[in-house]
Amino acid sequence: MSQSVAERPAVVSVREERHGAIALRTADEIAAIERAGAVVAAALEAAQGVIRAGASTSEIDRAVRASIAGQGAEPSFLGYPNPNGGAAFPAACCVSVDNEVVHGIPGARTLRAGELVKIDVGARLDGWCADAAVAVVVPGAVDSALDAFVADSWETLHAGIAAMQPGARWSDIADRMQRLAVARGHGMVDGWHGHGVGRQVHEAPQAPSLVSHGLRAERDFTLLPGMVLAVEPILVLGGRGTIDADGCMQAQTAAAGADGWTVALPEGSVVCHVEHTVAVTRSGPRILTRRPANRAGCDSNTNHGGCGLTG
Ligand code: MG
């Protein structure tokens, strides 16, 4: 789940950040978040298992609920308060299709071949949270441009993660992600951000996936060992991504629609959103929501390029 600007926590206020507003987790705490991450990863696997033309998005939600409950955990998004004062989120996962950006509510909608489905899952296990999202093309139609777009989105995410070394500035991570997205001919969506993860699914700081003047001037921070962040770039297929002379991206924005939750671009747009929860460690980034198929053979403390294209 992405954090909205409206939810902005009271955090880092000046250029010289005070990491005291950003929790630093111990190795044991990171291990606990990783156990929650394994729950999320398994729930995403279960969700993918039901994706087919003709399936309803509520089937995806049922699969996620059953998976999380079966692992003795709780869905973080079910009952999540609406930052704009509307009804709480009514499902265990967000399912956003095609032009929907984030926070789609699962329901009666029926999937069609060739649609791009984004599934976002958060879970709490033993008091610790994790948050991740995958993007899946509904089987049955061949669209190599769409497949490439999804691959570009994963590559963007993993390029950002790979740069999450202690001492890096967050703006450098965002810069890497936006440059890669734009180089591949895609735009990005602003206003929905990555975030800290810990006892709550949304904690300080905001971790946007593109560079804005506001990030540079007020909200940038230095990565320190023990920080745990959800990283979640949102790309627009063939969108016009432009970067100004200050290195800041001019991106599309989108707000929640009539149901109070679903954020969408105009019909005809195609949006991809992928996400991992990542710990910064002394030896580099560690993905805490890696799916089982990708855990084997991957050194979780090193660059994940080449082993993360499917999450
Ligand atoms: Mg998130």
PDB file of C-alpha atoms and ligand atoms in Angstrom:
ATOM      1  CA  MET A   1       0.000   0.000   0.000  1.00  0.00           C
ATOM      2  CA  SER A   2       1.292   3.444  -0.845  1.00  0.00           C
ATOM      3  CA  GLN A   3       1.272   6.290   1.549  1.00  0.00           C
ATOM      4  CA  SER A   4      -0.654   9.367   0.479  1.00  0.00           C
ATOM      5  CA  VAL A   5       0.670  12.858   0.842  1.00  0.00           C
ATOM      6  CA  ALA A   6      -2.265  13.501   3.175  1.00  0.00           C
ATOM      7  CA  GLU A   7      -0.899  10.904   5.567  1.00  0.00           C
ATOM      8  CA  ARG A   8       2.457  12.599   5.743  1.00  0.00           C
ATOM      9  CA  PRO A   9       3.836  11.860   9.183  1.00  0.00           C
ATOM     10  CA  ALA A  10       5.480  14.517  11.286  1.00  0.00           C
ATOM     11  CA  VAL A  11       9.020  13.721  10.373  1.00  0.00           C
ATOM     12  CA  VAL A  12      12.184  15.143   9.065  1.00  0.00           C
ATOM     13  CA  SER A  13      11.617  18.837   8.674  1.00  0.00           C
ATOM     14  CA  VAL A  14      14.830  20.385   7.457  1.00  0.00           C
ATOM     15  CA  ARG A  15      17.584  19.542   5.052  1.00  0.00           C
ATOM     16  CA  GLU A  16      19.752  18.230   7.887  1.00  0.00           C
ATOM     17  CA  GLU A  17      17.607  15.251   8.787  1.00  0.00           C
ATOM     18  CA  ARG A  18      17.093  13.978  12.283  1.00  0.00           C
ATOM     19  CA  HIS A  19      17.002  10.242  11.988  1.00  0.00           C
ATOM     20  CA  GLY A  20      15.428  10.139  15.432  1.00  0.00           C
ATOM     21  CA  ALA A  21      12.096  10.406  13.616  1.00  0.00           C
ATOM     22  CA  ILE A  22      12.952   7.292  11.610  1.00  0.00           C
ATOM     23  CA  ALA A  23      13.154   4.033  13.533  1.00  0.00           C
ATOM     24  CA  LEU A  24      16.396   2.044  13.368  1.00  0.00           C
ATOM     25  CA  ARG A  25      15.706  -1.652  13.814  1.00  0.00           C
ATOM     26  CA  THR A  26      17.926  -4.242  15.455  1.00  0.00           C
ATOM     27  CA  ALA A  27      18.927  -7.413  13.625  1.00  0.00           C
ATOM     28  CA  ASP A  28      16.315  -9.341  15.610  1.00  0.00           C
ATOM     29  CA  GLU A  29      13.642  -6.819  14.678  1.00  0.00           C
ATOM     30  CA  ILE A  30      14.611  -6.994  11.009  1.00  0.00           C
ATOM     31  CA  ALA A  31      14.370 -10.769  11.221  1.00  0.00           C
ATOM     32  CA  ALA A  32      10.869 -10.398  12.666  1.00  0.00           C
ATOM     33  CA  ILE A  33       9.863  -8.064   9.831  1.00  0.00           C
ATOM     34  CA  GLU A  34      11.294 -10.599   7.390  1.00  0.00           C
ATOM     35  CA  ARG A  35       9.018 -13.276   8.867  1.00  0.00           C
ATOM     36  CA  ALA A  36       6.085 -10.943   8.205  1.00  0.00           C
ATOM     37  CA  GLY A  37       7.575 -10.430   4.752  1.00  0.00           C
ATOM     38  CA  ALA A  38       7.475 -14.175   4.127  1.00  0.00           C
ATOM     39  CA  VAL A  39       3.765 -14.118   4.958  1.00  0.00           C
ATOM     40  CA  VAL A  40       3.246 -11.318   2.434  1.00  0.00           C
ATOM     41  CA  ALA A  41       5.281 -13.127  -0.200  1.00  0.00           C
ATOM     42  CA  ALA A  42       3.291 -16.330   0.220  1.00  0.00           C
ATOM     43  CA  ALA A  43       0.008 -14.412   0.060  1.00  0.00           C
ATOM     44  CA  LEU A  44       1.115 -12.776  -3.192  1.00  0.00           C
ATOM     45  CA  GLU A  45       1.949 -16.217  -4.575  1.00  0.00           C
ATOM     46  CA  ALA A  46      -1.529 -17.407  -3.615  1.00  0.00           C
ATOM     47  CA  ALA A  47      -3.061 -14.350  -5.249  1.00  0.00           C
ATOM     48  CA  GLN A  48      -1.219 -14.946  -8.478  1.00  0.00           C
ATOM     49  CA  GLY A  49      -2.485 -18.496  -8.498  1.00  0.00           C
ATOM     50  CA  VAL A  50      -6.058 -17.353  -9.033  1.00  0.00           C
ATOM     51  CA  ILE A  51      -5.386 -14.798 -11.765  1.00  0.00           C
ATOM     52  CA  ARG A  52      -7.024 -15.847 -15.016  1.00  0.00           C
ATOM     53  CA  ALA A  53      -9.440 -14.361 -17.495  1.00  0.00           C
ATOM     54  CA  GLY A  54     -12.882 -14.546 -15.923  1.00  0.00           C
ATOM     55  CA  ALA A  55     -11.713 -14.452 -12.317  1.00  0.00           C
ATOM     56  CA  SER A  56     -13.152 -11.722 -10.134  1.00  0.00           C
ATOM     57  CA  THR A  57     -10.915  -9.455  -8.143  1.00  0.00           C
ATOM     58  CA  SER A  58     -12.717 -10.607  -4.995  1.00  0.00           C
ATOM     59  CA  GLU A  59     -11.313 -14.099  -5.669  1.00  0.00           C
ATOM     60  CA  ILE A  60      -7.872 -12.593  -5.341  1.00  0.00           C
ATOM     61  CA  ASP A  61      -8.860 -11.059  -2.025  1.00  0.00           C
ATOM     62  CA  ARG A  62     -10.197 -14.365  -0.737  1.00  0.00           C
ATOM     63  CA  ALA A  63      -6.947 -16.100  -1.648  1.00  0.00           C
ATOM     64  CA  VAL A  64      -4.930 -13.430   0.153  1.00  0.00           C
ATOM     65  CA  ARG A  65      -7.118 -13.553   3.257  1.00  0.00           C
ATOM     66  CA  ALA A  66      -6.895 -17.337   3.439  1.00  0.00           C
ATOM     67  CA  SER A  67      -3.141 -17.327   2.969  1.00  0.00           C
ATOM     68  CA  ILE A  68      -2.502 -14.695   5.622  1.00  0.00           C
ATOM     69  CA  ALA A  69      -4.867 -16.314   8.115  1.00  0.00           C
ATOM     70  CA  GLY A  70      -3.355 -19.731   7.432  1.00  0.00           C
ATOM     71  CA  GLN A  71       0.036 -18.388   8.406  1.00  0.00           C
ATOM     72  CA  GLY A  72      -1.249 -17.023  11.707  1.00  0.00           C
ATOM     73  CA  ALA A  73      -0.976 -13.407  10.635  1.00  0.00           C
ATOM     74  CA  GLU A  74      -3.334 -10.492  10.071  1.00  0.00           C
ATOM     75  CA  PRO A  75      -3.892  -8.414   6.937  1.00  0.00           C
ATOM     76  CA  SER A  76      -2.595  -4.894   7.528  1.00  0.00           C
ATOM     77  CA  PHE A  77      -4.871  -3.198   5.033  1.00  0.00           C
ATOM     78  CA  LEU A  78      -8.233  -4.596   6.206  1.00  0.00           C
ATOM     79  CA  GLY A  79      -9.842  -1.790   8.176  1.00  0.00           C
ATOM     80  CA  TYR A  80      -7.079   0.688   7.370  1.00  0.00           C
ATOM     81  CA  PRO A  81      -8.453   4.168   8.143  1.00  0.00           C
ATOM     82  CA  ASN A  82      -9.163   6.379   5.149  1.00  0.00           C
ATOM     83  CA  PRO A  83      -6.822   9.383   5.343  1.00  0.00           C
ATOM     84  CA  ASN A  84      -9.553  11.498   3.752  1.00  0.00           C
ATOM     85  CA  GLY A  85     -12.150  10.512   6.311  1.00  0.00           C
ATOM     86  CA  GLY A  86     -14.173   8.024   4.249  1.00  0.00           C
ATOM     87  CA  ALA A  87     -14.838   4.366   4.969  1.00  0.00           C
ATOM     88  CA  ALA A  88     -11.970   2.173   6.134  1.00  0.00           C
ATOM     89  CA  PHE A  89     -10.349  -0.125   3.544  1.00  0.00           C
ATOM     90  CA  PRO A  90     -12.659  -3.139   3.262  1.00  0.00           C
ATOM     91  CA  ALA A  91     -10.305  -5.849   1.949  1.00  0.00           C
ATOM     92  CA  ALA A  92      -7.115  -7.738   2.744  1.00  0.00           C
ATOM     93  CA  CYS A  93      -5.352  -6.551  -0.386  1.00  0.00           C
ATOM     94  CA  CYS A  94      -5.503  -3.816  -2.984  1.00  0.00           C
ATOM     95  CA  VAL A  95      -6.224  -4.946  -6.540  1.00  0.00           C
ATOM     96  CA  SER A  96      -5.690  -2.243  -9.161  1.00  0.00           C
ATOM     97  CA  VAL A  97      -6.217  -2.972 -12.861  1.00  0.00           C
ATOM     98  CA  ASP A  98      -4.759  -1.203 -15.928  1.00  0.00           C
ATOM     99  CA  ASN A  99      -5.303   2.563 -15.436  1.00  0.00           C
ATOM    100  CA  GLU A 100      -5.890   2.119 -11.700  1.00  0.00           C
ATOM    101  CA  VAL A 101      -2.765   3.271  -9.885  1.00  0.00           C
ATOM    102  CA  VAL A 102      -3.073   1.957  -6.324  1.00  0.00           C
ATOM    103  CA  HIS A 103      -5.638   1.059  -3.644  1.00  0.00           C
ATOM    104  CA  GLY A 104      -8.209  -0.603  -5.873  1.00  0.00           C
ATOM    105  CA  ILE A 105     -10.899  -2.366  -3.853  1.00  0.00           C
ATOM    106  CA  PRO A 106     -11.427  -6.023  -4.791  1.00  0.00           C
ATOM    107  CA  GLY A 107     -14.992  -6.810  -5.820  1.00  0.00           C
ATOM    108  CA  ALA A 108     -17.140  -8.074  -8.646  1.00  0.00           C
ATOM    109  CA  ARG A 109     -14.884  -6.837 -11.443  1.00  0.00           C
ATOM    110  CA  THR A 110     -13.972  -9.652 -13.811  1.00  0.00           C
ATOM    111  CA  LEU A 111     -10.457  -9.855 -15.201  1.00  0.00           C
ATOM    112  CA  ARG A 112      -9.848  -9.956 -18.943  1.00  0.00           C
ATOM    113  CA  ALA A 113      -6.911 -11.413 -20.829  1.00  0.00           C
ATOM    114  CA  GLY A 114      -4.152  -8.875 -21.297  1.00  0.00           C
ATOM    115  CA  GLU A 115      -5.113  -6.645 -18.394  1.00  0.00           C
ATOM    116  CA  LEU A 116      -2.362  -5.614 -15.982  1.00  0.00           C
ATOM    117  CA  VAL A 117      -3.287  -6.486 -12.408  1.00  0.00           C
ATOM    118  CA  LYS A 118      -1.406  -5.017  -9.482  1.00  0.00           C
ATOM    119  CA  ILE A 119      -1.832  -6.798  -6.155  1.00  0.00           C
ATOM    120  CA  ASP A 120      -0.634  -5.068  -2.992  1.00  0.00           C
ATOM    121  CA  VAL A 121      -0.504  -6.990   0.307  1.00  0.00           C
ATOM    122  CA  GLY A 122       0.439  -6.030   3.839  1.00  0.00           C
ATOM    123  CA  ALA A 123       0.541  -8.386   6.805  1.00  0.00           C
ATOM    124  CA  ARG A 124       1.281  -8.191  10.513  1.00  0.00           C
ATOM    125  CA  LEU A 125       2.893 -11.145  12.269  1.00  0.00           C
ATOM    126  CA  ASP A 126       3.831 -11.076  15.956  1.00  0.00           C
ATOM    127  CA  GLY A 127       3.422  -7.309  15.953  1.00  0.00           C
ATOM    128  CA  TRP A 128       5.608  -6.589  12.925  1.00  0.00           C
ATOM    129  CA  CYS A 129       4.478  -5.548   9.448  1.00  0.00           C
ATOM    130  CA  ALA A 130       5.644  -5.982   5.866  1.00  0.00           C
ATOM    131  CA  ASP A 131       4.269  -4.624   2.588  1.00  0.00           C
ATOM    132  CA  ALA A 132       4.818  -5.683  -1.033  1.00  0.00           C
ATOM    133  CA  ALA A 133       3.129  -5.602  -4.417  1.00  0.00           C
ATOM    134  CA  VAL A 134       3.372  -7.530  -7.675  1.00  0.00           C
ATOM    135  CA  ALA A 135       2.110  -6.831 -11.172  1.00  0.00           C
ATOM    136  CA  VAL A 136       0.752  -9.625 -13.349  1.00  0.00           C
ATOM    137  CA  VAL A 137      -0.591  -9.666 -16.900  1.00  0.00           C
ATOM    138  CA  VAL A 138      -3.796 -11.728 -17.103  1.00  0.00           C
ATOM    139  CA  PRO A 139      -2.872 -14.712 -19.322  1.00  0.00           C
ATOM    140  CA  GLY A 140      -4.434 -15.231 -22.721  1.00  0.00           C
ATOM    141  CA  ALA A 141      -3.223 -12.311 -24.784  1.00  0.00           C
ATOM    142  CA  VAL A 142       0.202 -11.607 -26.247  1.00  0.00           C
ATOM    143  CA  ASP A 143       1.457  -8.084 -25.665  1.00  0.00           C
ATOM    144  CA  SER A 144       5.227  -7.850 -25.704  1.00  0.00           C
ATOM    145  CA  ALA A 145       5.160  -4.106 -25.007  1.00  0.00           C
ATOM    146  CA  LEU A 146       3.171  -4.731 -21.838  1.00  0.00           C
ATOM    147  CA  ASP A 147       5.502  -7.538 -20.781  1.00  0.00           C
ATOM    148  CA  ALA A 148       8.474  -5.228 -21.328  1.00  0.00           C
ATOM    149  CA  PHE A 149       6.767  -2.515 -19.299  1.00  0.00           C
ATOM    150  CA  VAL A 150       6.312  -4.872 -16.364  1.00  0.00           C
ATOM    151  CA  ALA A 151       9.962  -5.966 -16.639  1.00  0.00           C
ATOM    152  CA  ASP A 152      11.033  -2.312 -16.736  1.00  0.00           C
ATOM    153  CA  SER A 153       9.048  -1.674 -13.573  1.00  0.00           C
ATOM    154  CA  TRP A 154      10.758  -4.504 -11.698  1.00  0.00           C
ATOM    155  CA  GLU A 155      14.105  -3.348 -13.002  1.00  0.00           C
ATOM    156  CA  THR A 156      13.347   0.174 -11.763  1.00  0.00           C
ATOM    157  CA  LEU A 157      12.490  -1.167  -8.313  1.00  0.00           C
ATOM    158  CA  HIS A 158      15.613  -3.309  -8.127  1.00  0.00           C
ATOM    159  CA  ALA A 159      17.855  -0.509  -9.370  1.00  0.00           C
ATOM    160  CA  GLY A 160      16.603   1.607  -6.490  1.00  0.00           C
ATOM    161  CA  ILE A 161      17.004  -1.201  -3.970  1.00  0.00           C
ATOM    162  CA  ALA A 162      20.531  -2.007  -5.121  1.00  0.00           C
ATOM    163  CA  ALA A 163      21.589   1.580  -4.335  1.00  0.00           C
ATOM    164  CA  MET A 164      20.248   1.469  -0.769  1.00  0.00           C
ATOM    165  CA  GLN A 165      23.657   1.436   0.847  1.00  0.00           C
ATOM    166  CA  PRO A 166      24.268   3.021   4.251  1.00  0.00           C
ATOM    167  CA  GLY A 167      25.212   6.655   3.754  1.00  0.00           C
ATOM    168  CA  ALA A 168      23.283   7.128   0.514  1.00  0.00           C
ATOM    169  CA  ARG A 169      20.744   9.915   0.343  1.00  0.00           C
ATOM    170  CA  TRP A 170      17.184   8.837  -0.380  1.00  0.00           C
ATOM    171  CA  SER A 171      17.060  11.365  -3.240  1.00  0.00           C
ATOM    172  CA  ASP A 172      19.860   9.397  -4.908  1.00  0.00           C
ATOM    173  CA  ILE A 173      17.708   6.250  -4.761  1.00  0.00           C
ATOM    174  CA  ALA A 174      14.710   8.098  -6.193  1.00  0.00           C
ATOM    175  CA  ASP A 175      16.929   9.637  -8.860  1.00  0.00           C
ATOM    176  CA  ARG A 176      18.083   6.200 -10.010  1.00  0.00           C
ATOM    177  CA  MET A 177      14.543   4.959 -10.269  1.00  0.00           C
ATOM    178  CA  GLN A 178      13.160   7.938 -12.176  1.00  0.00           C
ATOM    179  CA  ARG A 179      16.096   8.013 -14.587  1.00  0.00           C
ATOM    180  CA  LEU A 180      15.662   4.356 -15.434  1.00  0.00           C
ATOM    181  CA  ALA A 181      11.910   4.714 -15.921  1.00  0.00           C
ATOM    182  CA  VAL A 182      12.341   7.724 -18.187  1.00  0.00           C
ATOM    183  CA  ALA A 183      15.172   6.069 -20.130  1.00  0.00           C
ATOM    184  CA  ARG A 184      12.750   3.232 -20.944  1.00  0.00           C
ATOM    185  CA  GLY A 185      10.178   5.720 -22.197  1.00  0.00           C
ATOM    186  CA  HIS A 186       7.832   5.651 -19.233  1.00  0.00           C
ATOM    187  CA  GLY A 187       6.327   8.246 -16.961  1.00  0.00           C
ATOM    188  CA  MET A 188       5.747   7.985 -13.240  1.00  0.00           C
ATOM    189  CA  VAL A 189       2.942   8.890 -10.871  1.00  0.00           C
ATOM    190  CA  ASP A 190       3.558  11.329  -8.027  1.00  0.00           C
ATOM    191  CA  GLY A 191       1.689  11.694  -4.758  1.00  0.00           C
ATOM    192  CA  TRP A 192       1.832   8.040  -3.620  1.00  0.00           C
ATOM    193  CA  HIS A 193       4.994   7.135  -1.829  1.00  0.00           C
ATOM    194  CA  GLY A 194       7.032   4.410  -0.278  1.00  0.00           C
ATOM    195  CA  HIS A 195       7.413   4.646   3.480  1.00  0.00           C
ATOM    196  CA  GLY A 196       8.941   3.269   6.617  1.00  0.00           C
ATOM    197  CA  VAL A 197       7.650  -0.119   7.793  1.00  0.00           C
ATOM    198  CA  GLY A 198       7.790  -1.580  11.293  1.00  0.00           C
ATOM    199  CA  ARG A 199       5.218  -1.882  14.030  1.00  0.00           C
ATOM    200  CA  GLN A 200       2.871  -0.086  11.632  1.00  0.00           C
ATOM    201  CA  VAL A 201       2.610  -0.658   7.916  1.00  0.00           C
ATOM    202  CA  HIS A 202       3.050   3.073   7.309  1.00  0.00           C
ATOM    203  CA  GLU A 203       5.744   4.759   9.344  1.00  0.00           C
ATOM    204  CA  ALA A 204       8.124   7.649   8.799  1.00  0.00           C
ATOM    205  CA  PRO A 205       9.755   8.596   6.536  1.00  0.00           C
ATOM    206  CA  GLN A 206       8.108   9.111   3.165  1.00  0.00           C
ATOM    207  CA  ALA A 207      10.228   7.462   0.498  1.00  0.00           C
ATOM    208  CA  PRO A 208       9.072   8.736  -2.907  1.00  0.00           C
ATOM    209  CA  SER A 209      10.275   6.993  -6.039  1.00  0.00           C
ATOM    210  CA  LEU A 210      10.904  10.215  -7.907  1.00  0.00           C
ATOM    211  CA  VAL A 211      12.756  13.411  -7.072  1.00  0.00           C
ATOM    212  CA  SER A 212      10.725  16.548  -6.375  1.00  0.00           C
ATOM    213  CA  HIS A 213      11.801  19.976  -5.233  1.00  0.00           C
ATOM    214  CA  GLY A 214      10.079  19.221  -1.935  1.00  0.00           C
ATOM    215  CA  LEU A 215      12.130  16.078  -1.429  1.00  0.00           C
ATOM    216  CA  ARG A 216      15.371  17.888  -2.119  1.00  0.00           C
ATOM    217  CA  ALA A 217      14.501  20.912   0.013  1.00  0.00           C
ATOM    218  CA  GLU A 218      12.760  19.388   3.004  1.00  0.00           C
ATOM    219  CA  ARG A 219      12.292  15.656   3.174  1.00  0.00           C
ATOM    220  CA  ASP A 220      15.526  14.043   2.059  1.00  0.00           C
ATOM    221  CA  PHE A 221      17.330  11.742   4.484  1.00  0.00           C
ATOM    222  CA  THR A 222      20.446   9.635   4.758  1.00  0.00           C
ATOM    223  CA  LEU A 223      20.075   5.861   4.809  1.00  0.00           C
ATOM    224  CA  LEU A 224      21.359   4.295   8.002  1.00  0.00           C
ATOM    225  CA  PRO A 225      21.687   0.648   8.995  1.00  0.00           C
ATOM    226  CA  GLY A 226      18.448  -0.498  10.582  1.00  0.00           C
ATOM    227  CA  MET A 227      16.085   1.562   8.468  1.00  0.00           C
ATOM    228  CA  VAL A 228      13.286  -0.512   6.936  1.00  0.00           C
ATOM    229  CA  LEU A 229      11.488   1.007   3.960  1.00  0.00           C
ATOM    230  CA  ALA A 230       8.804  -0.004   1.490  1.00  0.00           C
ATOM    231  CA  VAL A 231      10.063   0.942  -1.970  1.00  0.00           C
ATOM    232  CA  GLU A 232       7.330   1.214  -4.584  1.00  0.00           C
ATOM    233  CA  PRO A 233       7.835   2.923  -7.933  1.00  0.00           C
ATOM    234  CA  ILE A 234       4.706   3.574  -9.993  1.00  0.00           C
ATOM    235  CA  LEU A 235       5.296   3.746 -13.749  1.00  0.00           C
ATOM    236  CA  VAL A 236       3.020   4.822 -16.603  1.00  0.00           C
ATOM    237  CA  LEU A 237       3.418   2.929 -19.866  1.00  0.00           C
ATOM    238  CA  GLY A 238       4.666   5.315 -22.495  1.00  0.00           C
ATOM    239  CA  GLY A 239       3.940   8.227 -20.171  1.00  0.00           C
ATOM    240  CA  ARG A 240       5.737  11.458 -20.698  1.00  0.00           C
ATOM    241  CA  GLY A 241       8.465  11.433 -18.092  1.00  0.00           C
ATOM    242  CA  THR A 242      10.482  14.615 -18.075  1.00  0.00           C
ATOM    243  CA  ILE A 243      13.230  15.635 -15.692  1.00  0.00           C
ATOM    244  CA  ASP A 244      13.984  19.337 -15.215  1.00  0.00           C
ATOM    245  CA  ALA A 245      17.339  21.090 -14.897  1.00  0.00           C
ATOM    246  CA  ASP A 246      17.321  20.485 -11.134  1.00  0.00           C
ATOM    247  CA  GLY A 247      16.892  16.751 -11.638  1.00  0.00           C
ATOM    248  CA  CYS A 248      13.291  16.851 -10.497  1.00  0.00           C
ATOM    249  CA  MET A 249      10.630  14.902 -12.316  1.00  0.00           C
ATOM    250  CA  GLN A 250       7.446  16.386 -13.646  1.00  0.00           C
ATOM    251  CA  ALA A 251       5.040  13.560 -13.050  1.00  0.00           C
ATOM    252  CA  GLN A 252       1.356  12.884 -13.341  1.00  0.00           C
ATOM    253  CA  THR A 253      -0.697  12.933 -10.181  1.00  0.00           C
ATOM    254  CA  ALA A 254      -3.905  11.117  -9.382  1.00  0.00           C
ATOM    255  CA  ALA A 255      -6.345  11.257  -6.496  1.00  0.00           C
ATOM    256  CA  ALA A 256      -8.683   8.730  -4.916  1.00  0.00           C
ATOM    257  CA  GLY A 257     -11.962   8.369  -6.795  1.00  0.00           C
ATOM    258  CA  ALA A 258     -15.597   8.102  -5.822  1.00  0.00           C
ATOM    259  CA  ASP A 259     -15.145   4.992  -3.658  1.00  0.00           C
ATOM    260  CA  GLY A 260     -12.751   6.941  -1.474  1.00  0.00           C
ATOM    261  CA  TRP A 261      -9.825   4.626  -2.212  1.00  0.00           C
ATOM    262  CA  THR A 262      -9.180   3.692  -5.834  1.00  0.00           C
ATOM    263  CA  VAL A 263      -6.586   5.997  -7.383  1.00  0.00           C
ATOM    264  CA  ALA A 264      -6.739   6.012 -11.180  1.00  0.00           C
ATOM    265  CA  LEU A 265      -5.422   7.759 -14.254  1.00  0.00           C
ATOM    266  CA  PRO A 266      -7.754   8.339 -17.207  1.00  0.00           C
ATOM    267  CA  GLU A 267      -9.033   5.269 -19.077  1.00  0.00           C
ATOM    268  CA  GLY A 268      -6.524   4.048 -21.602  1.00  0.00           C
ATOM    269  CA  SER A 269      -3.530   4.624 -19.347  1.00  0.00           C
ATOM    270  CA  VAL A 270      -1.642   1.586 -18.127  1.00  0.00           C
ATOM    271  CA  VAL A 271       0.079   1.824 -14.756  1.00  0.00           C
ATOM    272  CA  CYS A 272       2.487  -0.613 -13.096  1.00  0.00           C
ATOM    273  CA  HIS A 273       3.205  -0.649  -9.360  1.00  0.00           C
ATOM    274  CA  VAL A 274       5.638  -3.064  -7.736  1.00  0.00           C
ATOM    275  CA  GLU A 275       6.948  -2.990  -4.194  1.00  0.00           C
ATOM    276  CA  HIS A 276       9.283  -4.632  -1.711  1.00  0.00           C
ATOM    277  CA  THR A 277       9.997  -4.004   1.939  1.00  0.00           C
ATOM    278  CA  VAL A 278      13.765  -3.540   2.283  1.00  0.00           C
ATOM    279  CA  ALA A 279      16.135  -3.226   5.239  1.00  0.00           C
ATOM    280  CA  VAL A 280      19.285  -1.160   5.065  1.00  0.00           C
ATOM    281  CA  THR A 281      22.071  -3.189   6.702  1.00  0.00           C
ATOM    282  CA  ARG A 282      25.764  -2.523   7.213  1.00  0.00           C
ATOM    283  CA  SER A 283      26.453  -4.834   4.294  1.00  0.00           C
ATOM    284  CA  GLY A 284      23.817  -3.314   2.020  1.00  0.00           C
ATOM    285  CA  PRO A 285      20.146  -3.695   1.176  1.00  0.00           C
ATOM    286  CA  ARG A 286      18.209  -6.783   2.230  1.00  0.00           C
ATOM    287  CA  ILE A 287      14.831  -7.511   0.664  1.00  0.00           C
ATOM    288  CA  LEU A 288      12.435  -8.735   3.358  1.00  0.00           C
ATOM    289  CA  THR A 289       9.506  -9.677   1.094  1.00  0.00           C
ATOM    290  CA  ARG A 290      11.341 -11.826  -1.417  1.00  0.00           C
ATOM    291  CA  ARG A 291       9.166 -14.589  -2.777  1.00  0.00           C
ATOM    292  CA  PRO A 292      10.239 -18.177  -2.076  1.00  0.00           C
ATOM    293  CA  ALA A 293      11.161 -18.939  -5.684  1.00  0.00           C
ATOM    294  CA  ASN A 294      13.574 -16.041  -5.607  1.00  0.00           C
ATOM    295  CA  ARG A 295      15.092 -16.658  -2.212  1.00  0.00           C
ATOM    296  CA  ALA A 296      17.075 -19.710  -3.268  1.00  0.00           C
ATOM    297  CA  GLY A 297      20.289 -18.796  -4.957  1.00  0.00           C
ATOM    298  CA  CYS A 298      20.082 -15.119  -4.149  1.00  0.00           C
ATOM    299  CA  ASP A 299      22.395 -13.536  -1.673  1.00  0.00           C
ATOM    300  CA  SER A 300      19.960 -11.387   0.192  1.00  0.00           C
ATOM    301  CA  ASN A 301      22.625  -8.869   1.122  1.00  0.00           C
ATOM    302  CA  THR A 302      23.864  -8.046  -2.323  1.00  0.00           C
ATOM    303  CA  ASN A 303      22.711  -6.504  -5.544  1.00  0.00           C
ATOM    304  CA  HIS A 304      19.594  -8.311  -6.710  1.00  0.00           C
ATOM    305  CA  GLY A 305      19.838  -7.528 -10.343  1.00  0.00           C
ATOM    306  CA  GLY A 306      19.169 -10.634 -12.343  1.00  0.00           C
ATOM    307  CA  CYS A 307      17.194 -12.461  -9.697  1.00  0.00           C
ATOM    308  CA  GLY A 308      14.383 -10.037  -9.118  1.00  0.00           C
ATOM    309  CA  LEU A 309      12.619  -9.574 -12.387  1.00  0.00           C
ATOM    310  CA  THR A 310       9.596 -11.394 -11.149  1.00  0.00           C
ATOM    311  CA  GLY A 311       9.712  -9.969  -7.678  1.00  0.00           C
TER     312      GLY A 311
HETATM  313 MG    MG B   1       3.600   0.374   0.646  1.00  0.00          MG
END
